[in-house]
mmCIF file of C-alpha atoms in Angstrom:
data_model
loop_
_atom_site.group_PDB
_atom_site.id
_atom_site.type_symbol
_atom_site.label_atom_id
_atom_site.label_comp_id
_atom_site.label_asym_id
_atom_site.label_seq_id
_atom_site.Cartn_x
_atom_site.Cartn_y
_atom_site.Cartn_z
ATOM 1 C CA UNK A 1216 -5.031 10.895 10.718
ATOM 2 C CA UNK A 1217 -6.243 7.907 8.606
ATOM 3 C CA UNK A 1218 -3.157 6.459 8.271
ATOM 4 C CA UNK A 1219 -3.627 5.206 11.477
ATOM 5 C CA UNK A 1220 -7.128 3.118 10.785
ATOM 6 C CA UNK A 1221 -4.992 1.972 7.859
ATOM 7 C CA UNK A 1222 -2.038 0.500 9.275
ATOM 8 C CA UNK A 1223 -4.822 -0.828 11.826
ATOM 9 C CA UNK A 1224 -6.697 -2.833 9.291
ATOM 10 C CA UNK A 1225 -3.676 -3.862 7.474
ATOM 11 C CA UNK A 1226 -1.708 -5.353 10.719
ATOM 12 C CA UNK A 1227 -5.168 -6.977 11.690
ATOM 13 C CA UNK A 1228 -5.482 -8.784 8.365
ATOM 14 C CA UNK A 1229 -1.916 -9.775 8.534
ATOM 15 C CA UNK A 1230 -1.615 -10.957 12.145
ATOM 16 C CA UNK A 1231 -4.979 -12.893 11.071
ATOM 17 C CA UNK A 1232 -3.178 -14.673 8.081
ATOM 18 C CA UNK A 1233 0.225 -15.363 10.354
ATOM 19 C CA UNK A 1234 -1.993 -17.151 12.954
ATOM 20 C CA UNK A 1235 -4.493 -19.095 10.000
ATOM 21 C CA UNK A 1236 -1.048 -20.212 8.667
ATOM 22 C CA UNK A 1237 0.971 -20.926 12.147
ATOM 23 C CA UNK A 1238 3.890 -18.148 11.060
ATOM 24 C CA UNK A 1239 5.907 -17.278 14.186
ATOM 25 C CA UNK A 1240 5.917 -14.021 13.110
ATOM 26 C CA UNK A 1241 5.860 -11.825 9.549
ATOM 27 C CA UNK A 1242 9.374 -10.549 8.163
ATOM 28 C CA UNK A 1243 8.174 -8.040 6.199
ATOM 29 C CA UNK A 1244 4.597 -6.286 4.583
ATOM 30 C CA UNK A 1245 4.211 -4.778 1.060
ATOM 31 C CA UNK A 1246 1.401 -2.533 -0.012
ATOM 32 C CA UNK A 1247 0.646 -0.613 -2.850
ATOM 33 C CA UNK A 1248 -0.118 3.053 -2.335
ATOM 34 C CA UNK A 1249 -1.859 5.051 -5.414
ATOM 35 C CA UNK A 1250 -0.709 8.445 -5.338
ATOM 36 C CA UNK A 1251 -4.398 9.215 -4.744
ATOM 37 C CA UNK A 1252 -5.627 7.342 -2.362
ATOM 38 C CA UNK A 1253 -4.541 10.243 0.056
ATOM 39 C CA UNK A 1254 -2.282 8.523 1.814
ATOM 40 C CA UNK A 1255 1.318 9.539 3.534
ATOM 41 C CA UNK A 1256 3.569 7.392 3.264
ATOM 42 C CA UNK A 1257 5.952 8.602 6.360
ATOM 43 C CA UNK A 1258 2.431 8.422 8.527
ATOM 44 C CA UNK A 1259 1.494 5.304 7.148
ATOM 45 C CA UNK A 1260 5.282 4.051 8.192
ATOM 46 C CA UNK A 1261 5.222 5.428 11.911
ATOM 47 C CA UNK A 1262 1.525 4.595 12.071
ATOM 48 C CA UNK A 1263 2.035 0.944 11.147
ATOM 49 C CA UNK A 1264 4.860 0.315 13.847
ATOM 50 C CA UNK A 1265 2.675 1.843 16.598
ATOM 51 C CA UNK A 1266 -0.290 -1.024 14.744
ATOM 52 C CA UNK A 1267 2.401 -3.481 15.083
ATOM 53 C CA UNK A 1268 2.800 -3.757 19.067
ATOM 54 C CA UNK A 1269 1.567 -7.205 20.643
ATOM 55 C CA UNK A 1270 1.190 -8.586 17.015
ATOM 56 C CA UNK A 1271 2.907 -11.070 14.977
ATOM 57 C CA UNK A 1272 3.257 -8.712 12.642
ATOM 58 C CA UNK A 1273 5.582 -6.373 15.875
ATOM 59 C CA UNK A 1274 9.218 -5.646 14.438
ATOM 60 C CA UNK A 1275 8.221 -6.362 10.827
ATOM 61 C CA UNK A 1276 9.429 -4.256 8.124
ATOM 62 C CA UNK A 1277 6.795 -1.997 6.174
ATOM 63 C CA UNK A 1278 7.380 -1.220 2.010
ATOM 64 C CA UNK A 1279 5.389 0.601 0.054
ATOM 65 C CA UNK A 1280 5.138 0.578 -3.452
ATOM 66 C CA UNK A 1281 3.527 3.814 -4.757
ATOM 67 C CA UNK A 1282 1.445 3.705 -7.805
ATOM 68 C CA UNK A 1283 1.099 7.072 -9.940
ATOM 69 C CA UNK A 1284 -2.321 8.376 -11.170
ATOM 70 C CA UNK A 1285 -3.341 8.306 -14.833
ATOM 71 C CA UNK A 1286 -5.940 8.473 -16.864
ATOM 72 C CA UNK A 1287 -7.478 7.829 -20.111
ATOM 73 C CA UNK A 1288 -10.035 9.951 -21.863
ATOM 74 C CA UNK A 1289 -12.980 7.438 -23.245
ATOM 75 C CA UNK A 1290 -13.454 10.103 -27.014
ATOM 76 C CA UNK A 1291 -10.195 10.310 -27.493
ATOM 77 C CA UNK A 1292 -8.152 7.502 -25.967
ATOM 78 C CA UNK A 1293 -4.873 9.763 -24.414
ATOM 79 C CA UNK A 1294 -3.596 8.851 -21.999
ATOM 80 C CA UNK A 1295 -2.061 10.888 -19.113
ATOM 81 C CA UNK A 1296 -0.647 11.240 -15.845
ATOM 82 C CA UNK A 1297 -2.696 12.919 -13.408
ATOM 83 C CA UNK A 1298 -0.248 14.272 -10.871
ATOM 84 C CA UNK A 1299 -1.219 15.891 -7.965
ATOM 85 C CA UNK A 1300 -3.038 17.897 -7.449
ATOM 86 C CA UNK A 1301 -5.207 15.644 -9.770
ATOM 87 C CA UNK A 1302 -5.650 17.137 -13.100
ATOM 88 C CA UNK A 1303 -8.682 15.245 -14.909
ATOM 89 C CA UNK A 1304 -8.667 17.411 -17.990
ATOM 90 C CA UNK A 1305 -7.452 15.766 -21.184
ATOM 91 C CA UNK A 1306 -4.770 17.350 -22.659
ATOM 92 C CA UNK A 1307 -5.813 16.228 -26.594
ATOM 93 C CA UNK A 1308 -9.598 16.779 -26.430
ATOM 94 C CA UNK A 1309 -10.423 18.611 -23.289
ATOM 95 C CA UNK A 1310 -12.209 15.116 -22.467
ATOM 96 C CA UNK A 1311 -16.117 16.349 -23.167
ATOM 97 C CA UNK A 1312 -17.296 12.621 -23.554
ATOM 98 C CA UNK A 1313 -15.318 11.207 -20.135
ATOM 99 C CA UNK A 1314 -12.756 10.466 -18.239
ATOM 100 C CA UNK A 1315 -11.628 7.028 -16.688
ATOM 101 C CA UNK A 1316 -9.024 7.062 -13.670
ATOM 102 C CA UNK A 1317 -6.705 4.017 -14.725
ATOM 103 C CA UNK A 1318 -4.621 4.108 -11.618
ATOM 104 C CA UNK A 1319 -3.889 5.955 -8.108
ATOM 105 C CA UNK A 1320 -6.878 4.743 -6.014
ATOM 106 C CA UNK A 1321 -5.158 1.367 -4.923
ATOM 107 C CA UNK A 1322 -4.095 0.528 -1.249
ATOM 108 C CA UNK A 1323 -3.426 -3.157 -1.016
ATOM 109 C CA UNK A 1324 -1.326 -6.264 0.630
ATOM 110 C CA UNK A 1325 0.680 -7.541 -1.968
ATOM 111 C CA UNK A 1326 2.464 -9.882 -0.168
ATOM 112 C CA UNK A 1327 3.891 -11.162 3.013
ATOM 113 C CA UNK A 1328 6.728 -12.838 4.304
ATOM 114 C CA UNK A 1329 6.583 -14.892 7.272
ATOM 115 C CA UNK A 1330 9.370 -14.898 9.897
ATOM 116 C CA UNK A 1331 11.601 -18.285 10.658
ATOM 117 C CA UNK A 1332 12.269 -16.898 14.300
ATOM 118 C CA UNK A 1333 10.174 -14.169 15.500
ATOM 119 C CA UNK A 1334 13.292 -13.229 17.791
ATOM 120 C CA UNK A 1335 15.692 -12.614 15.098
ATOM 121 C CA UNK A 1336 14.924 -9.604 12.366
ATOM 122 C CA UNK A 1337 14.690 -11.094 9.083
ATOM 123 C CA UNK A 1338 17.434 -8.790 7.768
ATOM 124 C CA UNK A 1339 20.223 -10.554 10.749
ATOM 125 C CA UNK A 1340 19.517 -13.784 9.479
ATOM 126 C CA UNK A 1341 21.776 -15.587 7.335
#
C-alpha cells in the first residue's frame, strides 16, 4: 500500500518543519489529493496516524482536500472532467491534436498548524 510511504514522507517533512520552527507539536495537516494521483483517502487517513507515532506531528488531525481531474484538449480548447476511470477522449473533437491533464495529479502540504500545547488536542482548546 503506498499510502503508507506517503503519510511517511509527509509526517517526516512536517515533524522536520515543527522542529526548524520550535512548534511543540502540529494541530492539524492539509493536503491536496488529485483524484488521480491513486490515492485512498481512508488509507491515507489510518496510514498517516500509524506515521504519526513518536512525532510532533502524533495526535494531529489529517484533512484532505481532493482535487477532481480535468482536462483540456489543445485543437479544440473543451474542457472536461475526466472522472475515473480516466477518460482522456475529448468529447467535442475526439482530441486528434492532444490532450493536456489540467488537474488530478497533485498530492501536496498545503498548510500546517502548529500546536500551543502538544498535551491538549487543538479541537479542546478554548
Amino acid at each position: 500500500m503506498h499510502e503508507m510511504s506517503i503519510a511517511a514522507a509527509v509526517v517526516e517533512q512536517v515533524d522536520a518543519a515543527a522542529r526548524e520552527h520550535g512548534a511543540p507539536g502540529v494541530a492539524t495537516v492539509r493536503l491536496r489529493v488529485g483524484e488521480l494521483a491513486g490515492v485512498v483517502p481512508q488509507a491515507l487517513h489510518f496510514c498517516f496516524e500509524l506515521a504519526c507515532v513518536g512525532t510532533l506531528v502524533e495526535g494531529a488531525a489529517l484533512h484532505t482536500e481532493a482535487v477532481p481531474a480535468r482536462a483540456r484538449c489543445r485543437p479544440c480548447d473543451t474542457e472536461w472532467a475526466v472522472g475515473m476511470p480516466p477518460d482522456l477522449g475529448c468529447p467535442t473533437c475526439s482530441g486528434g491534436g492532444g490532450v493536456e491533464l489540467l488537474s488530478g495529479r497533485e498530492l501536496q502540504i498545503l498548510d500546517v498548524r502548529w500546536a500551543v500545547d502538544p498535551d491538549v488536542p487543538a479541537e479542546q482548546k478554548g
